[in-house]
Each structure stands twice: as C-alpha cells, then as structure tokens.
XYZ file of C-alpha atoms in Angstrom:
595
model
C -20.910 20.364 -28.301
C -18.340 18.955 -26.447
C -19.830 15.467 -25.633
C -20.575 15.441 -29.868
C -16.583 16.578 -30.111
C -15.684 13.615 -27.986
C -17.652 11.062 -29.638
C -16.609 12.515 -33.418
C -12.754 12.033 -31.955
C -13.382 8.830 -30.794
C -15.290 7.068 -34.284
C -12.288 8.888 -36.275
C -9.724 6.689 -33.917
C -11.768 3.272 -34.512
C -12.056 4.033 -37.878
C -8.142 4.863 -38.866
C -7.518 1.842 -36.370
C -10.015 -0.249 -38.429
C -8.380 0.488 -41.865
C -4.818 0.219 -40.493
C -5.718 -3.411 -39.292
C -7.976 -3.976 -43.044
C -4.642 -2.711 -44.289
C -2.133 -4.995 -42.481
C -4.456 -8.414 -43.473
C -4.308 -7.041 -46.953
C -0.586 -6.696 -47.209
C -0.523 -10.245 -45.021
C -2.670 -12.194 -48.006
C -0.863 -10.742 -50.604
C 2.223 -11.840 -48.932
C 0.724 -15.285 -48.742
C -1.062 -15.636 -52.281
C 3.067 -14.099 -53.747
C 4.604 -16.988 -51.623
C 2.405 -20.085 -53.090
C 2.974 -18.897 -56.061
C 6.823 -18.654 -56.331
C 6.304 -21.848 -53.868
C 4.380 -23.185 -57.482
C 6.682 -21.766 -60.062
C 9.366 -23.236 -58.625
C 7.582 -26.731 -58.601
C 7.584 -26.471 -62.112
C 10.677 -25.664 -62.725
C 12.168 -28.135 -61.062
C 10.068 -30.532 -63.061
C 11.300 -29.020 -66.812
C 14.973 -28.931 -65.281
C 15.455 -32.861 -65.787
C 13.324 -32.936 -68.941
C 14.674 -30.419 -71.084
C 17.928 -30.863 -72.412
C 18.457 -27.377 -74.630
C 21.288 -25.654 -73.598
C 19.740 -22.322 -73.971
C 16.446 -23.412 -72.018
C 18.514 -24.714 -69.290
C 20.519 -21.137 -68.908
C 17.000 -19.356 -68.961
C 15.989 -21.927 -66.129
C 19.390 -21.358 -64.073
C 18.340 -17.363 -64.230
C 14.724 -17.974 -63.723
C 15.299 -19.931 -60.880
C 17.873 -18.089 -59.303
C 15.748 -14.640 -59.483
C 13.063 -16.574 -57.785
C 15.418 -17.922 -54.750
C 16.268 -14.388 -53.968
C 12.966 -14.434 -51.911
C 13.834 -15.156 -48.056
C 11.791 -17.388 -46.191
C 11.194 -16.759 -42.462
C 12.641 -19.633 -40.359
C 10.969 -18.038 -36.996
C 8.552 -20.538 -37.160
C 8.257 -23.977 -38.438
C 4.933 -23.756 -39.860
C 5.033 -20.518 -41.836
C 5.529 -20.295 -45.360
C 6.402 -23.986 -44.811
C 5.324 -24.991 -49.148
C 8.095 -21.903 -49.826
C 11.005 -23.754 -47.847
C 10.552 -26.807 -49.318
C 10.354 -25.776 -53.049
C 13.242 -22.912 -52.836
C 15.252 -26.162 -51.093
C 14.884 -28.431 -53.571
C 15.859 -25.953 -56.073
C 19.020 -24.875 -55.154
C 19.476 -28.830 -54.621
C 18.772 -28.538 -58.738
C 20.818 -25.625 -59.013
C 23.879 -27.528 -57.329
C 23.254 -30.591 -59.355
C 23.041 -28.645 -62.421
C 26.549 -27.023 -61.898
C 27.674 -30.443 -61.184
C 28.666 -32.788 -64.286
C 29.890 -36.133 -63.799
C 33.250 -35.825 -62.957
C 32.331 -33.551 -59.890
C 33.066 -30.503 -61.956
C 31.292 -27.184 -63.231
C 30.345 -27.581 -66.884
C 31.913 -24.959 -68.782
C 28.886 -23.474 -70.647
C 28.347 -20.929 -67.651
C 27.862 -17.490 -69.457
C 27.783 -13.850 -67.608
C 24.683 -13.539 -67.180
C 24.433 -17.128 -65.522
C 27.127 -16.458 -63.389
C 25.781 -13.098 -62.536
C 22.309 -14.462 -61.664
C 23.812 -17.000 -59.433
C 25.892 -13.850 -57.415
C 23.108 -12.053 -57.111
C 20.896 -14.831 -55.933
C 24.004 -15.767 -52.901
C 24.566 -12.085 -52.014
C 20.822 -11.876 -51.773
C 20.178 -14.701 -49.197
C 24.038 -14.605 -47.522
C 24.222 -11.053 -46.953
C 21.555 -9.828 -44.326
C 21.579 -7.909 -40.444
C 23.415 -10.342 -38.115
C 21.962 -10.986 -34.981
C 23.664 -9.747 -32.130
C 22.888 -10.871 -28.308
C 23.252 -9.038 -25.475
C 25.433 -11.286 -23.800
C 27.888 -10.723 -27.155
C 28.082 -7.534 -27.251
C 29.894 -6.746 -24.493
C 33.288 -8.249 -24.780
C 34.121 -8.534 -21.106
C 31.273 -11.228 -20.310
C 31.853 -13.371 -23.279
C 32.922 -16.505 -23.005
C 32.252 -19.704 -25.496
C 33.332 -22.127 -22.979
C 30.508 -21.312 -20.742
C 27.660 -19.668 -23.207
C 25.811 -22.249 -25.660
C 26.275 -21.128 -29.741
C 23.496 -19.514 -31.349
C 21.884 -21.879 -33.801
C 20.734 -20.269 -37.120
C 17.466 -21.263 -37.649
C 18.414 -21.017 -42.229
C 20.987 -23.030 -41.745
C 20.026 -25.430 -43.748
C 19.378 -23.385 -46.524
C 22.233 -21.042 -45.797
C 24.327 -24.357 -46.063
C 23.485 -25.532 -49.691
C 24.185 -21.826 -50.617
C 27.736 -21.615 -49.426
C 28.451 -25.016 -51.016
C 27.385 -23.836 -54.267
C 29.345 -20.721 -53.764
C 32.590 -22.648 -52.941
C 32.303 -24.868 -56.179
C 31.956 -21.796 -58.254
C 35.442 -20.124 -56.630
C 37.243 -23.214 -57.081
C 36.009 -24.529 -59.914
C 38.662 -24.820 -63.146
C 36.413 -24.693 -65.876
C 34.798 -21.404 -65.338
C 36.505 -18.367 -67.034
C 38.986 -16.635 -65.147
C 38.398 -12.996 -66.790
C 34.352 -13.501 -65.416
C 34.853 -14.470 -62.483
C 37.441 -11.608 -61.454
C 34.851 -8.882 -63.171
C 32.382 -10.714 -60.513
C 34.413 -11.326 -57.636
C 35.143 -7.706 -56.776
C 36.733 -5.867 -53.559
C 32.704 -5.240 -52.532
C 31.518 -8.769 -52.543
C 34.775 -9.826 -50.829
C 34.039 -6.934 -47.893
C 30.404 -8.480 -47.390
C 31.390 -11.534 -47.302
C 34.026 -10.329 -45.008
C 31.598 -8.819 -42.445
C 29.682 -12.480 -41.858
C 31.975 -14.194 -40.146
C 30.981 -12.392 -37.274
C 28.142 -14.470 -37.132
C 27.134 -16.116 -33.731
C 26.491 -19.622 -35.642
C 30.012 -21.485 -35.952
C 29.263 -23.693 -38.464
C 28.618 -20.343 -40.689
C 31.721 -18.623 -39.410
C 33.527 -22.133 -40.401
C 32.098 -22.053 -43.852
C 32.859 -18.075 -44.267
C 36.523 -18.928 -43.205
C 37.022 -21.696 -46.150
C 35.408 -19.155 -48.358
C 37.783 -16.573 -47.966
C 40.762 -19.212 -47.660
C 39.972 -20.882 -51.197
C 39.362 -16.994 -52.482
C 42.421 -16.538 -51.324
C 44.084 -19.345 -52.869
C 42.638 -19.455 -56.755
C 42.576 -15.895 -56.894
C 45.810 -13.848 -57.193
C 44.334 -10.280 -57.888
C 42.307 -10.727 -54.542
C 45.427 -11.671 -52.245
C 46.589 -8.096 -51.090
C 42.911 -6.826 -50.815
C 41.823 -10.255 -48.751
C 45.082 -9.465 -46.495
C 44.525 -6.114 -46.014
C 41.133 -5.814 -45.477
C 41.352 -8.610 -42.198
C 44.260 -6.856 -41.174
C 41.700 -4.064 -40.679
C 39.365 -5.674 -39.219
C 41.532 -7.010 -36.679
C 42.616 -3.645 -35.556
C 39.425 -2.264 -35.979
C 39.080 -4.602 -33.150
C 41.442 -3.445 -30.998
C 41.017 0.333 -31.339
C 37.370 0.638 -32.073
C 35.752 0.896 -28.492
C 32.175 0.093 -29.933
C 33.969 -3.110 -31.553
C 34.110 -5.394 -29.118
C 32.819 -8.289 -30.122
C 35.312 -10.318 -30.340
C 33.136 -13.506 -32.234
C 35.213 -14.281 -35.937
C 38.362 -12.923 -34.529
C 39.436 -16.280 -34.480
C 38.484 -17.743 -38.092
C 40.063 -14.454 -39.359
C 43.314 -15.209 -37.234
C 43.047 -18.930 -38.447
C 43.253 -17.079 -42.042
C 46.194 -15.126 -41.419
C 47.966 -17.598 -40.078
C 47.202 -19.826 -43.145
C 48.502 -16.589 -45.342
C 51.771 -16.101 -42.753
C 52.665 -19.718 -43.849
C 53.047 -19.339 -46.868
C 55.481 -15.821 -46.498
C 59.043 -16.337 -48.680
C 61.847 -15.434 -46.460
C 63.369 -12.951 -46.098
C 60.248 -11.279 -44.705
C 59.346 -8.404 -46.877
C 59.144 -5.302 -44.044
C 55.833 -4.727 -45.106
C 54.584 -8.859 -43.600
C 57.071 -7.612 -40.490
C 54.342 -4.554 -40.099
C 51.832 -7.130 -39.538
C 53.777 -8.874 -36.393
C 54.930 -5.381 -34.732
C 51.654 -3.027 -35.626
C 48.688 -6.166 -35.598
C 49.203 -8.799 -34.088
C 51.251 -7.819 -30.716
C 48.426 -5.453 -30.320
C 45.782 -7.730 -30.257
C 47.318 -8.734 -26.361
C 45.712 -5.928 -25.125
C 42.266 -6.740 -25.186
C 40.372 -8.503 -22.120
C 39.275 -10.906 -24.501
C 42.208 -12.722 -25.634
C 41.792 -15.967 -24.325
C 39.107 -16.519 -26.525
C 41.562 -16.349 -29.480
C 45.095 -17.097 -27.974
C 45.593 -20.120 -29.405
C 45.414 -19.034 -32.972
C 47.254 -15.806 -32.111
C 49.999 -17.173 -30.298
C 50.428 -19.351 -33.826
C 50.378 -16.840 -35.739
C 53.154 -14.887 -33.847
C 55.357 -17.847 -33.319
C 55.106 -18.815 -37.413
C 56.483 -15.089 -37.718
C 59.201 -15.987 -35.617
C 60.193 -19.761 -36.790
C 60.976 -18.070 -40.645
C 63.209 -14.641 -39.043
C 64.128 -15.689 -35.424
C 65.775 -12.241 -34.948
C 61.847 -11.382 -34.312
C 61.710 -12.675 -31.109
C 62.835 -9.679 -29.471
C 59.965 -7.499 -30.948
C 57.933 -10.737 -29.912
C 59.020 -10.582 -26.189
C 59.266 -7.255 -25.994
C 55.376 -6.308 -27.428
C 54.258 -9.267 -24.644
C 56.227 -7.840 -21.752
C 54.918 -4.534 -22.648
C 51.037 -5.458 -22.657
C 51.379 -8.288 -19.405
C 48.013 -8.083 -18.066
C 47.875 -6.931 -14.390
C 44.802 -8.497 -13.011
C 43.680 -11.425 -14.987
C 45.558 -14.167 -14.096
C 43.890 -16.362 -16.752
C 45.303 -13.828 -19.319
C 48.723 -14.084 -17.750
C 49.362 -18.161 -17.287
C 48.436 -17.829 -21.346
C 51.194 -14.454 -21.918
C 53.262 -17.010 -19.263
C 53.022 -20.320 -22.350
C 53.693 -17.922 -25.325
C 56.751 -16.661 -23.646
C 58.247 -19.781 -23.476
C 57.493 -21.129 -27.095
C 59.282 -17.530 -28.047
C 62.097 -18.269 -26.194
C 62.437 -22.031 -27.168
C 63.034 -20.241 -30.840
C 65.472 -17.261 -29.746
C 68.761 -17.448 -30.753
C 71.780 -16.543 -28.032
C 72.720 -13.153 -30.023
C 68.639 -11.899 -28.987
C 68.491 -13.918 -25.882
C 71.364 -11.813 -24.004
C 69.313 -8.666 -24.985
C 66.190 -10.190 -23.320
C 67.621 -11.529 -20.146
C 67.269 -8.256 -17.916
C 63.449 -7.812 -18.867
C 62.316 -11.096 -19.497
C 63.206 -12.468 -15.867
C 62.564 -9.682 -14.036
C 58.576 -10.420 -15.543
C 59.355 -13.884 -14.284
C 60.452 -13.248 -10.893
C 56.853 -11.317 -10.352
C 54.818 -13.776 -11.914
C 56.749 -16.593 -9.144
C 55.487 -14.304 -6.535
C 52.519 -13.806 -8.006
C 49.634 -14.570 -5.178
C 47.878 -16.802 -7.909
C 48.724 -20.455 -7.874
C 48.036 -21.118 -11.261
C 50.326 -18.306 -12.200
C 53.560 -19.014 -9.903
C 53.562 -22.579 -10.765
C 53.527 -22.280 -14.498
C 56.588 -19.786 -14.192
C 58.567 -22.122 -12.315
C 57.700 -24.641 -14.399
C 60.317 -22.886 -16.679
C 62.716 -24.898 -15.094
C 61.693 -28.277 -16.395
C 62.423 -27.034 -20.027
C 65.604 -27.962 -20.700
C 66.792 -25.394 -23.252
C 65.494 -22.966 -21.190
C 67.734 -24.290 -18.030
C 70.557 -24.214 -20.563
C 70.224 -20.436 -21.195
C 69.858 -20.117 -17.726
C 73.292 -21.515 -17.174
C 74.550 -19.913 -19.868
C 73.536 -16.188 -18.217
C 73.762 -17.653 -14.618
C 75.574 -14.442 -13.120
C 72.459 -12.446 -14.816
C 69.835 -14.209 -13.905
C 70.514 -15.670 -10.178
C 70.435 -11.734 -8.891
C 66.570 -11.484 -10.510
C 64.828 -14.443 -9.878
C 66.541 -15.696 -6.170
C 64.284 -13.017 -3.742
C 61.147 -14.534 -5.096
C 62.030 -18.098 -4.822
C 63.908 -17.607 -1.662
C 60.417 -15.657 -0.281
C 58.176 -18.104 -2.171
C 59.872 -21.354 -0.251
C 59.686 -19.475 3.380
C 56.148 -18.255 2.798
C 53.523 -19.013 0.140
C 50.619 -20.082 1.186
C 50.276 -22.582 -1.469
C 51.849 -25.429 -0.416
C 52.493 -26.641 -4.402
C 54.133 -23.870 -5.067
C 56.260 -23.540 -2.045
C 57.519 -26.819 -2.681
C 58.284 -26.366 -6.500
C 60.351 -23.129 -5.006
C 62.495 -25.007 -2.672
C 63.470 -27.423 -5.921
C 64.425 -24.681 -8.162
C 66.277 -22.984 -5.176
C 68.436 -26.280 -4.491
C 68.839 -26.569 -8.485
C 70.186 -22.699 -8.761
C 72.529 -23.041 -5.730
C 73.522 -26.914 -7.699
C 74.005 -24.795 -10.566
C 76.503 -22.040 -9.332
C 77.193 -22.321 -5.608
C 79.780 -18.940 -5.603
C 77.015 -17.430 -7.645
C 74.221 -18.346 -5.217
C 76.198 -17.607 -2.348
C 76.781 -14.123 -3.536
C 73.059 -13.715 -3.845
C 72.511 -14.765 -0.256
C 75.085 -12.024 1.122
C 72.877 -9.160 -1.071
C 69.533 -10.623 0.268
C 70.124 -11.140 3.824
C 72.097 -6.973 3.596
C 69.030 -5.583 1.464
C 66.666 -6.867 4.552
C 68.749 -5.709 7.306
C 68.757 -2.167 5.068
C 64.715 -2.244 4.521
C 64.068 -3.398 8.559
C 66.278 -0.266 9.612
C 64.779 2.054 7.003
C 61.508 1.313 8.526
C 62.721 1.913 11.664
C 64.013 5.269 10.981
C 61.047 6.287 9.159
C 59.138 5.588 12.157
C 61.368 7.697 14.478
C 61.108 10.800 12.083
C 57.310 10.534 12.055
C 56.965 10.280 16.024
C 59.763 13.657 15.699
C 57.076 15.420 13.235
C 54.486 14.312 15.022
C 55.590 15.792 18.558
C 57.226 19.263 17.060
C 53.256 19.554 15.499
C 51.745 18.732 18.701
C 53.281 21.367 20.388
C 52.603 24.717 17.991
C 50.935 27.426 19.576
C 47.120 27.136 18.460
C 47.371 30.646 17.898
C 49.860 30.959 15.285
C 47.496 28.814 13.258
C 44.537 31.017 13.779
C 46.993 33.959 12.462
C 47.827 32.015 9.253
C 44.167 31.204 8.673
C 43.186 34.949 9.043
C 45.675 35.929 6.734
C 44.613 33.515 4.111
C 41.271 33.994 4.661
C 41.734 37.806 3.868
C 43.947 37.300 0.729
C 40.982 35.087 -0.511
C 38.398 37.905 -0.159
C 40.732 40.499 -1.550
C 41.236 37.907 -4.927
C 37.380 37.195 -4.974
C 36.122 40.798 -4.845
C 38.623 41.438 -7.920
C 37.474 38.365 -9.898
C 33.863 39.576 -9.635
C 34.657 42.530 -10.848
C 35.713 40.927 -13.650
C 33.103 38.026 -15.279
C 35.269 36.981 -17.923
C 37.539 35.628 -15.738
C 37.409 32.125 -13.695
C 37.305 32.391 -9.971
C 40.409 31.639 -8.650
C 40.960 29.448 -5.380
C 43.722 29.776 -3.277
C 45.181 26.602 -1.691
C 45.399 26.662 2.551
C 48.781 27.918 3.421
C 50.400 26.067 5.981
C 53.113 27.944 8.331
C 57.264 27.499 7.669
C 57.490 25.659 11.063
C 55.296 22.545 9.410
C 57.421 23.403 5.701
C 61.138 23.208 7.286
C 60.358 19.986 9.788
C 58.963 17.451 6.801
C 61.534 18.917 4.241
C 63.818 18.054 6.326
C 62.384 14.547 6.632
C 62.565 14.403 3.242
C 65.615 15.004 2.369
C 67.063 12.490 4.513
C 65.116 9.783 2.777
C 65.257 11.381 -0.531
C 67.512 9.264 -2.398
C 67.723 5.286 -2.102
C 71.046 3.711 -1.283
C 73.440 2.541 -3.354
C 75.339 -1.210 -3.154
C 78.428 0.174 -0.774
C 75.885 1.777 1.224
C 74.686 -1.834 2.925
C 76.872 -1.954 5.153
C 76.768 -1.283 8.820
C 78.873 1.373 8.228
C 76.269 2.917 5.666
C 73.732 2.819 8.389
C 75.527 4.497 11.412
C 76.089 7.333 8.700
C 72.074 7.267 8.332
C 71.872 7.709 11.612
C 74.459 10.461 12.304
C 72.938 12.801 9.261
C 69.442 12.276 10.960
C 70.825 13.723 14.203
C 72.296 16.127 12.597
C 68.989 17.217 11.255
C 66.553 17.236 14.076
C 69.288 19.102 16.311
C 69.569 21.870 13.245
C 65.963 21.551 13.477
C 66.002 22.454 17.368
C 68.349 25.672 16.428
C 65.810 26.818 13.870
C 63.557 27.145 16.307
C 65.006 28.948 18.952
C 66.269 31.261 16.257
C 62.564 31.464 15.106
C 61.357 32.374 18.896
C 63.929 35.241 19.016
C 62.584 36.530 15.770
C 59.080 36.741 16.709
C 60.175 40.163 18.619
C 60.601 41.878 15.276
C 57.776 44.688 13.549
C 54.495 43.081 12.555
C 55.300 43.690 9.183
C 59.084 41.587 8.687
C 56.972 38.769 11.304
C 53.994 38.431 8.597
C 56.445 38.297 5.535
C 58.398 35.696 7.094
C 55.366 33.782 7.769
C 53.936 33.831 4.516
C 55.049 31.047 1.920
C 54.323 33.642 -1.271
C 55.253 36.850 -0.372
C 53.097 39.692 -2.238
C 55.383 41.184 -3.991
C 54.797 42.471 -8.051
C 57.223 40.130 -9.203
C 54.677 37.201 -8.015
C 53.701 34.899 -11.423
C 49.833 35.765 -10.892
C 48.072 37.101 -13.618
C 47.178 40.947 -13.586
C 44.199 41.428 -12.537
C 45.497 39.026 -9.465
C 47.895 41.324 -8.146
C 47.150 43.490 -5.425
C 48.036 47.469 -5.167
C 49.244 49.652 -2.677
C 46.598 50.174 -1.223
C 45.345 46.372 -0.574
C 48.595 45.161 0.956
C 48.500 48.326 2.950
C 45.242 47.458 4.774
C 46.734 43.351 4.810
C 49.568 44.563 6.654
C-alpha cells in the first residue's frame, strides 16, 4: 500500500506539472498569435491613414490606432515581438504626422474623444514601475560622476510619445476648456513621479513637460508648485526616500518658477526658501544637486536681499561635519550669499559667519582651508572685512596665525602667511592687539595644563593611600542595602528591579569636588594676567591644605559610636524623608539589623 501511495503521489505531481507547463505554452501562443495580429492591424491602418481623406474616418483611425498602441512591447530582447515594435513605431510616427499640419501646428478638428484616446494611449505606455538599482537606492553610495546611466531599452518609443505629448500641451489650436477637463491634478502627479527615472534623457524630457505645463496652463501653476515642493521634502524627511535621482530636474523647475516671482515676495514664495530649500542641505547627497540648489537660493536672494540672513543662517546651521566635499560646496555658496548682502544684514552676520570661517581655515582638509582663505582674493568681501576690521581680526587671527606656524600642507601654510601680512597691512593697532590676546590666552592654556596636572598627581596620591579596609566596609554596606531592596522588589512582581549604583566613600567625594571647583569656571579677559595666575595658584593651596585639615578632623572622628561613623560614611542616609518610592523604603526593623 504504501509503495502504490508513493507512486499515485508521484503521477499526480507529473501530471499537475505537465498541465501547468501545457498551460504556460498555451497562454505563450496566444500571446504570440494577439501580437501579429495588432502587429497586422496596425499595418493596415497605417496604409488607409494616407489614403483616406474623410474627416470622420480619420478621427475613427486616430482612436483605433491609439487603443491599439496601448499594448507594450517588451524591449528585453531584440528579437521578441520584433513585427509588434516596428508597426506600433511607425504608427505613432502617423499619429505625430497626423497632428502635424503644414505650418508645424495641431489641426484644430481634435474632438474629446480624440484627445481622450490619445491620453489614454500616453498614460498607458509613460506610466509604468520604474526600475530601481541597488546601487540607487541607497543614497549614500550614489554618485553620477562615477556610476554609468541606465539606458532604457523603450526609449525610442518612449521618445516619439513624449514628443507627441509636448505638441498637444503647447499647441494653440486645441481648445482650452478640453484640455484643462483632461489635464487634471492626477495625470500631472504621474507624470510627476517619472522623473525619477534612472534614464536622463527621460528625466530631461519629463522636466520640459512639466515646465511647458507649467507655462500654457494657469489653473495648473499652484498644483505643479506645490506638489514638487512636496516631493522635495518628501525627500528630505522620508527616510525610505532616498533616492535622490530627479531631485535635480525638479530643482531646475523651481528655479525656472522662482524666476519668474514679482517682488515683493509674497510670504507664502519666502516659505519655500526658509521651510524647502535650506533644508535640502542636510542630506549626504547634496552634491549631486548643489548646483541647481545653490541657484535656486541665490535667485531668492538677488529679488529681497534682506534674505540673506535666513540664507546664511539655514547654511551655518546645517555645515556638514565630516564631508569635506559637502563643505568646500556650503564654503562657494557662502560667498555668492555674501557677494549679495547688504551692510544693514552683513553686521548681523559677522560674529557667526567668521567664526565658521576660522574652523574651516583650520580645517585638516586642504581642499577645505584653501578655499576659505581664498575669501581674501574677493574684493568685496576684503572690503567688508575692512569695514568690520575690529570684529573680525579677533575671530579669524588664531587660525591663520596656527595655520602659518604649522599646517602640514605646505599650500595652505603659505596662503596663511599672505592673509596674515594683509590683516596686519590692513590694521596694524588692530593686529597688534590680537597678538597681545594670543600670545596671554597660550601662556593661560600652558599653565592651566599645568595645574591640572598637579591636582591629578594630589588625587592620585590622597587615593593611593586609603586604608583598603574602609573600602571593604563601604562595599559591605552596599552590598547589604542591595539585598535588602531586592528581597522587597520580589516580593513585589509588578515592580522593576531596582539597581543601586556603587557608593563611593566622602574621602574620594570631598578631594575631586574640590578639584572641581577650582577649575569650575573659565577665566575671564582681566584674569590673563600674571597676576590672575598667582591668584590660581594661591586658591589651589588653599584647597589641598583645607583638604589636609579635613582629614585629620576625619581621623579624630572615626572614635565616635558605630552608628554616627556609618551615617557619616554613607552618601544617602536612610532616612523616611529619602525620594525612593514606597515599597523602597526600609522599616525599623531593616535599618536596625543594617546598623
């Protein structure tokens, strides 16, 4: 029985595997035999196209042969359905030529339902699943300078589409009340989502889509702008966006639409600026669409230059930290902003703006230092500089001062000695001045370190000479207060165990507080002097020998009851006003037996 079970099983497995196949060359014919023949109606057609003249006939034939392009040929390989590509090629040729009259323009007899069949037939062939690669989809490997483009393999046919679709947006002669009933917020949004294709030459064509759509069509203008608006911050916010391909055509767009802004900006274009475009700096991927952000910020700025502090501001606020490609790019859009400040926003920006510019000149990276001293070959630039020379001296002369004595690049340590002789050229008093602070706020930072050192070798001696013992008490003591909390949590499963932190003795609490203190707040200006430090010095005496008292008063306390000697030596005494919860707090009867 079971050998006849086993054979049964397997004859029922070749069979269903037999009919699936039967099935699967069934469906593959009938694929075939449907292809040659639209491949054969649309032969014909294209044959009565340029012999009948009928008006009528001809708008059957435009619907006809548009309902037959909506089949989609597979471009995978060259061979297959190879009849089908050729005939649904030629016809939209004929479908392009018919919409074309001598002058180059649409013939005006286009009806709804032509126009409708001709939508229908583009949405069917333009709007499909994008291909995706893995290299793509994650944002921080992309890069177009060093990855080939993807080639669609439809291009071709994909191209005489979008051709045919551009002459029917811009075309004059077409009614205006069908083509706004046809060219709805929908078709916009799918036509939207392709440019994130991988092919440029489609993204290019979706981009002068949406740019003459823009253009001819007034209805569509707030819905175009507002719907890449939110795609570009769908960008930025949407973790599982992060493609960054079509960000920028779309930014190309916008900056198209920015141009063309009536001033004075309307608060609503200023939201765009402040809440879209400064946060598209944040993403690792900007480089691949500076260019056309950086224009799109600085046309913002040309028509209101009060802007630019917003501008600089949103930059400073987003300067990238470890990407120094990403920074020498933040490093060129700060200086186009500042070529178009005016002096009223410039003396709000001086504090912030070189401060960022005295890090990126002693920034490690080459590329980095250099371009910020090349600020000093702008000439406007050097005039603000002069202009704000008691401001700006203080900020920027540590970093050239340090970059001319020590960078190992030797570019950029000579680029640093120029701008140092230029800035002591420019105000000698001023320079001077800085020199005095410098050469003070190193003497002040060598004797700080000094000090430090000394109070460490103090701590480090006072712990190196506590009794082993009194450690072994605290641990003892801790180790019992941890038992006494565990045996009540358990008690109790609702609650979490609770863990109580190692509690060190006052000897080790009092010695680095005191430390502490001493160091606890930084010096002010006055405080540079010599005088300042001998002061330094005189409170740190003062502490270790009050340290030294504390413990000889300590050693003549130890002779006290066991009880006032383990309360002193505890940092939290147990006592009911402690801030434990309830069932934490111990009774009578617990601290009794701790005692």
């Amino acid at each position: 029985c079971l050998v006849m079970n086993s054979y049964s099983n397997r004859n029922t497995y070749l069979i269903t595997e037999r009919s699936q196949s039967s099935t699967t060359m069934v469906r593959r014919n009938q694929l075939k035999q449907y292809t040659e023949e639209i491949a054969l109606r649309l032969k014909q057609l294209s044959q009565y196209s340029r012999v009948e003249s009928n008006v009528n006939y001809k708008s059957d034939l435009i619907v006809e042969k548009c309902s037959l392009c909506h089949t989609r040929c597979d471009y995978s390989d060259v061979r297959k359905d190879y009849a089908l590509k050729e005939a649904k090629r030629k016809t939209l040729l004929d479908l392009v030529d018919t919409l074309d009259n001598s002058n180059g323009k649409i013939e005006p007899f286009l009806n709804y339902d032509e126009l409708n069949a001709l939508f229908l037939m583009i949405d069917a062939n333009l709007l499909r699943a994008l291909k995706v690669s893995p290299i793509e989809a994650s944002a921080s490997l992309f890069d177009p300078e060093e990855e080939e483009p993807y080639v669609e393999p439809a291009w071709p046919e994909l191209q005489i589409i979008y051709e045919m679709f551009r002459k029917i947006v811009v075309s004059p002669n077409i009614d205006s009340a069908l083509l706004k009933q046809l060219m709805h917020k929908e078709r916009i949004l799918s036509i939207l989502q392709i440019i994130h294709s991988e092919d440029p030459r489609e993204r290019e064509a979706v981009k002068l889509l949406l740019h003459k759509s823009y253009g001819k069509h007034t209805h569509l203008r707030h819905f175009i702008r507002k719907s890449i608006i939110h795609t570009l911050l769908q960008f930025v916010y949407d973790p599982e966006e992060s493609n960054c391909v079509g960000i920028s055509e779309l930014l190309e767009i916008l900056g198209s639409i920015i141009n063309g802004f009536a001033v004075p900006l309307n608060p609503d274009h200023v939201d765009i600026l402040v809440k879209c475009l400064m946060p598209l700096h944040s993403p690792q991927t900007v480089p691949v669409f500076h260019m056309q952000l950086s224009f799109c910020v600085l046309q913002f700025v040309e028509k209101e230059p009060k802007l630019v502090y917003d501008s600089v501001m949103g930059l400073l606020s987003r300067w990238p930290v470890s990407q120094s490609r990403k920074e020498v790019l933040f490093v060129n859009e700060l200086e186009e902003l500042i070529e178009l400040s005016l002096d009223e926003e410039l003396s709000r920006l001086i504090d912030p703006l070189f401060t960022r510019l005295a890090k990126c000149i002693r920034s490690s990276h080459f590329q980095v230092a250099e371009r910020a001293l090349f600020f000093w070959n702008n000439e406007y630039i050097v005039d603000m500089i002069v202009n704000f020379r008691e401001r700006v001296l203080p900020l920027v002369y540590e970093s050239l001062y340090l970059n001319s004595e020590s960078h190992w690049n030797s570019n950029v340590q000579s680029l640093s000695t120029n701008v140092l002789k230029l800035v002591a050229e420019m105000d000698p008093e001023t320079f001077r001045r800085c020199q005095i602070l410098f050469v003070k706020k190193r003497q002040y930072l060598q004797q700080r370190e000094i000090e430090i050192r000394k109070c460490w070798n103090q701590i480090n001696k006072k712990l190196s000479n506590t009794n082993e013992n009194e450690w072994q008490i605290h641990q003892d003591e801790h180790d019992r207060i941890q038992f006494v909390y565990s045996s009540e949590i358990q008690s109790n499963t609702e609650q979490q165990p609770f863990i109580l932190p190692p509690i060190p003795f006052c000897g080790q609490i009092e010695i680095i507080e005191s430390v502490l203190i001493t160091h606890s707040t930084p010096p002010s200006p006055d405080q540079l002097s010599e005088s300042a430090h001998g002061s330094i010095e005189h409170n740190l005496d003062q502490k270790v020998s009050s340290h030294h008292d504390s413990d000889r008063d300590h050693e003549q306390d130890e002779n006290h009851s066991e009880s006032s000697n383990s309360s002193r030596r505890m940092i939290f005494p147990l006592d009911d006003e402690l801030s434990l919860p309830n069932h934490l707090l111990l009774g009578n009867q617990s601290r009794e037996a701790m005692m």
